[in-house]
Coordinates of C-alpha atoms in Angstrom, one line a residue:
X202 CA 0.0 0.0 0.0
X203 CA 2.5 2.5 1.3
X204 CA 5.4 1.0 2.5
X205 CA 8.6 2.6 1.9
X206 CA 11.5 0.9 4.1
X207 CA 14.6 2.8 3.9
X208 CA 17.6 0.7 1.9
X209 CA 20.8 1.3 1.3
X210 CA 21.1 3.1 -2.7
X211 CA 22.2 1.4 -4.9
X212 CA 22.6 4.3 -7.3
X213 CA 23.0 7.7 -7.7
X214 CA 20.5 9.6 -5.1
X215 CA 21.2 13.0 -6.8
X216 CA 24.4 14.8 -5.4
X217 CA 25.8 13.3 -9.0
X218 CA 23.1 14.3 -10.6
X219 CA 23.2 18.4 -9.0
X220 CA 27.1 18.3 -9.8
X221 CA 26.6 17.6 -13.9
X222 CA 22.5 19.5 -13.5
X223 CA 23.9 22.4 -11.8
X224 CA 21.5 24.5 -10.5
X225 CA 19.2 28.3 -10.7
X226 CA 21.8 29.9 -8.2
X227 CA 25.4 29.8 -7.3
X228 CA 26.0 27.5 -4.3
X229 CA 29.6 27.0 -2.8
X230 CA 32.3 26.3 -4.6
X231 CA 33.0 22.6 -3.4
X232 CA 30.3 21.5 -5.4
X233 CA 30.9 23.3 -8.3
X234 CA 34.5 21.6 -8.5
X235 CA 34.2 17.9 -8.9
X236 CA 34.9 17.2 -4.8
X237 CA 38.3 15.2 -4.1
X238 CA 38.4 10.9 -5.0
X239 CA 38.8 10.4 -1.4
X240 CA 35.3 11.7 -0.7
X241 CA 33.4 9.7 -3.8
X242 CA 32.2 6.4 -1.8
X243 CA 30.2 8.7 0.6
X244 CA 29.6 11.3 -1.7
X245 CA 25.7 9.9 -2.6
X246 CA 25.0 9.2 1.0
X247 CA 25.9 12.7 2.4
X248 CA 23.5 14.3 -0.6
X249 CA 20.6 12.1 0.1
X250 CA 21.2 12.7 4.0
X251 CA 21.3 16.4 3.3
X252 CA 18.2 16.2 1.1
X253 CA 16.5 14.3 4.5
X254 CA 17.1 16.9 6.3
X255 CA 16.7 19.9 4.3
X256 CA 14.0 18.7 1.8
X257 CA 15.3 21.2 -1.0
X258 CA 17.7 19.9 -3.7
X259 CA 19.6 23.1 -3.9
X260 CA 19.4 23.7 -0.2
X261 CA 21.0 19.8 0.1
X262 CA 23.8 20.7 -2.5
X263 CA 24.8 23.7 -1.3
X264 CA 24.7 22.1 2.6
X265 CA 27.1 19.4 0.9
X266 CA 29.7 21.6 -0.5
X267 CA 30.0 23.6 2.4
X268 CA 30.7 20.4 4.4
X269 CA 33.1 19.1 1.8
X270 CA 35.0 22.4 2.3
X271 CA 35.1 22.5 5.8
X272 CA 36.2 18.8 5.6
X273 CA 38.8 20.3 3.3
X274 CA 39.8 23.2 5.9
X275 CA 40.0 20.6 8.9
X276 CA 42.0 18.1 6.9
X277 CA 44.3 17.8 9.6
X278 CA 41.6 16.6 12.0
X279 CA 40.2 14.1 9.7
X280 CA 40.4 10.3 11.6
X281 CA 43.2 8.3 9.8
X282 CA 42.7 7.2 6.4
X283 CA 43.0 3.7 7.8
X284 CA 40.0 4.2 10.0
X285 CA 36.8 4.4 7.2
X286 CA 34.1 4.3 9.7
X287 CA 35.6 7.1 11.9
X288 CA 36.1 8.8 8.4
X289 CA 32.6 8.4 7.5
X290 CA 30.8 9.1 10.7
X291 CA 32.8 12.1 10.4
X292 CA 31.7 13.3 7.4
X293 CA 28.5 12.9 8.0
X294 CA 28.9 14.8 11.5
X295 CA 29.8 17.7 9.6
X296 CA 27.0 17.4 6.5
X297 CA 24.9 17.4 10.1
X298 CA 26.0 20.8 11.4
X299 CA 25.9 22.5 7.7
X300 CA 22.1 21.2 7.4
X301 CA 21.5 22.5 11.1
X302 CA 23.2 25.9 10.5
X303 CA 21.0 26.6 7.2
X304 CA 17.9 25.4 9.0
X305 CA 19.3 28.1 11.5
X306 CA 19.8 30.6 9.3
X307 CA 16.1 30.3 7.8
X308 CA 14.5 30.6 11.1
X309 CA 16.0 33.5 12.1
X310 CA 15.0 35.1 8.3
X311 CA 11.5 34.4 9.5
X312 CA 11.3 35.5 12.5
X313 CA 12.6 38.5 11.1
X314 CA 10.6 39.4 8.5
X315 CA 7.8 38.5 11.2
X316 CA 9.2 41.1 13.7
X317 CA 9.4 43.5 11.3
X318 CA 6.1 43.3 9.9
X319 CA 7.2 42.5 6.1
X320 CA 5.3 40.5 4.0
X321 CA 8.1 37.8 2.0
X322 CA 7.7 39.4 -1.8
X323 CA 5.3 37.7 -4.2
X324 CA 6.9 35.9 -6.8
X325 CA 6.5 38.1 -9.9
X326 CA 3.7 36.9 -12.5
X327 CA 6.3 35.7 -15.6
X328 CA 5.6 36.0 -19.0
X329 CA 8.3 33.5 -20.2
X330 CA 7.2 30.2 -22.2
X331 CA 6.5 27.7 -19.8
X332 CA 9.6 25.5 -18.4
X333 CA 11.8 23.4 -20.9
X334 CA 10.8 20.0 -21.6
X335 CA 14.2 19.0 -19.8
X336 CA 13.2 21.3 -16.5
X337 CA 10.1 19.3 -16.3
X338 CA 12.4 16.1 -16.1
X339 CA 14.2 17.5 -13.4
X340 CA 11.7 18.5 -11.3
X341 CA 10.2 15.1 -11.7
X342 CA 13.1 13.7 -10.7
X343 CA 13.3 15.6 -8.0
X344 CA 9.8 15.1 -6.5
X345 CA 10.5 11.6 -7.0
X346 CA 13.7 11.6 -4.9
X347 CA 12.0 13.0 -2.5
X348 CA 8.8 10.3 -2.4
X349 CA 11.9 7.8 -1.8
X350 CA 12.7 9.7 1.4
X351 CA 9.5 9.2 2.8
X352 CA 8.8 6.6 5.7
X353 CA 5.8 6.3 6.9
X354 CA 6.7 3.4 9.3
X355 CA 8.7 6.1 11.3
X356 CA 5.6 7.8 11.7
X357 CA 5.4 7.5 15.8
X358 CA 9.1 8.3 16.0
X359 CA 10.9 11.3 18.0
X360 CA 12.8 13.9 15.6
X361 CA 16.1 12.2 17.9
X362 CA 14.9 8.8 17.1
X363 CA 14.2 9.4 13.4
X364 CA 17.3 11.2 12.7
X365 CA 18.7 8.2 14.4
X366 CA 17.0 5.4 12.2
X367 CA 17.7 7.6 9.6
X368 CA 22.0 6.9 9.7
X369 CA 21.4 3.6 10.9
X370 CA 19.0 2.1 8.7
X371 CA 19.2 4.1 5.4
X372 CA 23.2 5.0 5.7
X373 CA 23.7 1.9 7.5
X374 CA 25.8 3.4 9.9
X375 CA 26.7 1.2 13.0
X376 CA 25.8 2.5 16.7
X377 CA 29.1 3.7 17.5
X378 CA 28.7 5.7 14.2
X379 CA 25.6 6.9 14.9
X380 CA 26.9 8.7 18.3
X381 CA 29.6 9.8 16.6
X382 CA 27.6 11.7 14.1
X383 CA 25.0 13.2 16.6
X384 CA 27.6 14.0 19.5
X385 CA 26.1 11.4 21.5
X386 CA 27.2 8.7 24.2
X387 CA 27.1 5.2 22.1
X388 CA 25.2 3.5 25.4
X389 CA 22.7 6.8 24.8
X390 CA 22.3 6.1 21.0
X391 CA 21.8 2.0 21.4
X392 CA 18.9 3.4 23.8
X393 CA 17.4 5.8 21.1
X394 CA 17.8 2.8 18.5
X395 CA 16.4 0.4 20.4
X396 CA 13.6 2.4 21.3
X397 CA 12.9 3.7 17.7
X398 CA 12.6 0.3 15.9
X399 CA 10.1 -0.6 18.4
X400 CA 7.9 2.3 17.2
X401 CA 8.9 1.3 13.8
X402 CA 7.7 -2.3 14.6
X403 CA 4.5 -1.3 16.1
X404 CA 3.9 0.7 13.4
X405 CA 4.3 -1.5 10.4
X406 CA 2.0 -4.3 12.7
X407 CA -0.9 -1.5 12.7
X408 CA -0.2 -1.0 8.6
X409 CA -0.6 -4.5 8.2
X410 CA -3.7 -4.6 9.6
X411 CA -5.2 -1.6 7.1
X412 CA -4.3 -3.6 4.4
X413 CA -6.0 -6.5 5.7
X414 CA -8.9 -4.1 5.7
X415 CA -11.1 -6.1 7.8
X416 CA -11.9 -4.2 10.9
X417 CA -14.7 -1.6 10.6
X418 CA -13.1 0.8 13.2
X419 CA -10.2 0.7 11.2
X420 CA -12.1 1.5 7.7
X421 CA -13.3 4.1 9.6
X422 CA -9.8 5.9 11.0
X423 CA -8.5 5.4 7.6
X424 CA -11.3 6.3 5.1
X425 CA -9.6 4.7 2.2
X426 CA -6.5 3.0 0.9
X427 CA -4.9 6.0 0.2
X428 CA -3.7 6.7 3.4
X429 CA -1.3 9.5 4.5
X430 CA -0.5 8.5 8.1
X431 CA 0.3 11.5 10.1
X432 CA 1.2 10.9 13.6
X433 CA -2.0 11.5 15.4
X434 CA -3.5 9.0 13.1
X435 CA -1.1 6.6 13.6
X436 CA -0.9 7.2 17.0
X437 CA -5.1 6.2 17.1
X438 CA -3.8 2.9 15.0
X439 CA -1.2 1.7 17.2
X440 CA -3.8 2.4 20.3
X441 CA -6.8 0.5 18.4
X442 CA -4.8 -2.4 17.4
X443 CA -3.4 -2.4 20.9
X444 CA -6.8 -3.0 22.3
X445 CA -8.7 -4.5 19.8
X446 CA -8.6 -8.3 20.4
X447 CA -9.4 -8.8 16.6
X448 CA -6.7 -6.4 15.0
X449 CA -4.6 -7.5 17.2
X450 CA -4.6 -11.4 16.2
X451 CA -3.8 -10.1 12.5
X452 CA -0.9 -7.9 14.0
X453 CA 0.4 -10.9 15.4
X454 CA 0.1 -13.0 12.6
X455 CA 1.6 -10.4 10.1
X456 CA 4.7 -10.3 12.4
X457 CA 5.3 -13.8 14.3
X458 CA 6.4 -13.9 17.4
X459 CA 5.9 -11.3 20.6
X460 CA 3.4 -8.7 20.3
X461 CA 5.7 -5.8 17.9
X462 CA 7.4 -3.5 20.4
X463 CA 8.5 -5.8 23.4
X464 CA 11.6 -7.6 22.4
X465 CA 13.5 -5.5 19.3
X466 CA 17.0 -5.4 20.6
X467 CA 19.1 -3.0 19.1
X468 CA 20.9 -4.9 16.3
X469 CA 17.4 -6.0 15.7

């Protein structure tokens, strides 16, 4: 129906892609250079992290080349070539403070332009042709790059635990990378894991049960198949199923074993 797991890509998630595209408006200079070899085998991972976080292609490529140049500038703190994880988890810690800084920086425009009273200018009405047959494709592409982020099985997570999941699952980044990337203490970060798949677990049980479509109650939370499931509605899910002796039985029996949420380990 809706499920879209996070995997590991397998090709090219766009920062490729934005390098040969370029884009409307200059962005830093790392990207607009091809960035160094020693970068490439993370290079699609940090865009498509970016993009998570940012949810703008432009915004994700110019977050990436201003953590490729810092990377650059702090050289000589890097972890030893030797050590790829530490490398990697690095990487991505700094792809994480360049995202956080621009988020930042676009909060404190708009609380601005509230305390000022300003209205943000309306786009002016254009009298060009309509976009280039090879613009469409892009922003096609782009809107579909972005449907791949979307997880609705992470739907009862925390903003920590998502961002979490996020590394671990889609970037599979181990535990000790994870902390590493969000400043954390690794015991901390198993904690946050562990406590985030079980949301994810108790989450896919309930979407299991929609599809089975055989509860009334449920036909009635959902309305119809195409379901967006925000977090108050899944939140209503996970509490029907959770009490609902019949949804409950097909939860069971779409995941075998212990009622989802009660024994996922961390590896898990």
């Amino acid at each position: 129906m809706m499920s879209s797991r996070p995997e590991t890509p397998t090709h090219p998630t766009g920062a490729h892609r934005a390098h040969r595209a370029g884009t409307r408006r200059p962005v830093t200079r790392a990207v607009q250079q091809r960035p160094p070899a020693r970068y490439e085998p993370c290079l699609d991972g940090l865009f498509t992290y970016c993009l998570s976080v940012l949810c703008d292609h432009e915004e994700a490529t110019a977050a990436l080349g201003d953590a490729l140049a810092l990377a650059e500038r702090r050289g000589s703190r890097a972890p030893a070539a030797d050590s790829e994880a530490d490398r990697r988890a690095w990487l991505y810690a700094l792809a994480r403070w360049s995202c956080l800084r621009r988020l930042a920086e676009a909060k404190r425009r708009r609380q601005h332009t509230h305390a000022s009273g300003k209205r943000p200018p309306a786009p002016p009405e254009s009298t060009a042709p309509s976009a280039a047959p090879e613009d469409a494709l892009l922003q096609e592409e782009r809107r579909r790059q972005l449907a791949q982020l979307a997880w609705p099985e992470a739907a009862g997570t925390t903003p920590e635990q998502r961002e979490a999941l996020e590394l671990a699952v889609r970037h599979q980044l181990s535990p000790r990378e994870v902390a590493a990337v969000l400043g954390t203490d690794p015991g901390v970060t198993r904690e946050l894991l562990a406590a985030a798949a079980c949301e994810v677990e108790r989450t896919r049980a309930a979407l299991a049960v929609v599809e089975t479509g055989t509860c009334p109650s449920v036909a009635r939370l959902t309305g119809d198949n195409q379901l967006l499931l925000s977090s108050a509605l899944r939140r209503e899910l996970v509490r029907h199923v959770d009490d609902c002796p019949r949804c409950r039985r097909t939860a069971e029996r779409a995941a075998p074993g212990s009622w989802p949420g009660t024994s996922v380990t961390p590896a898990a």
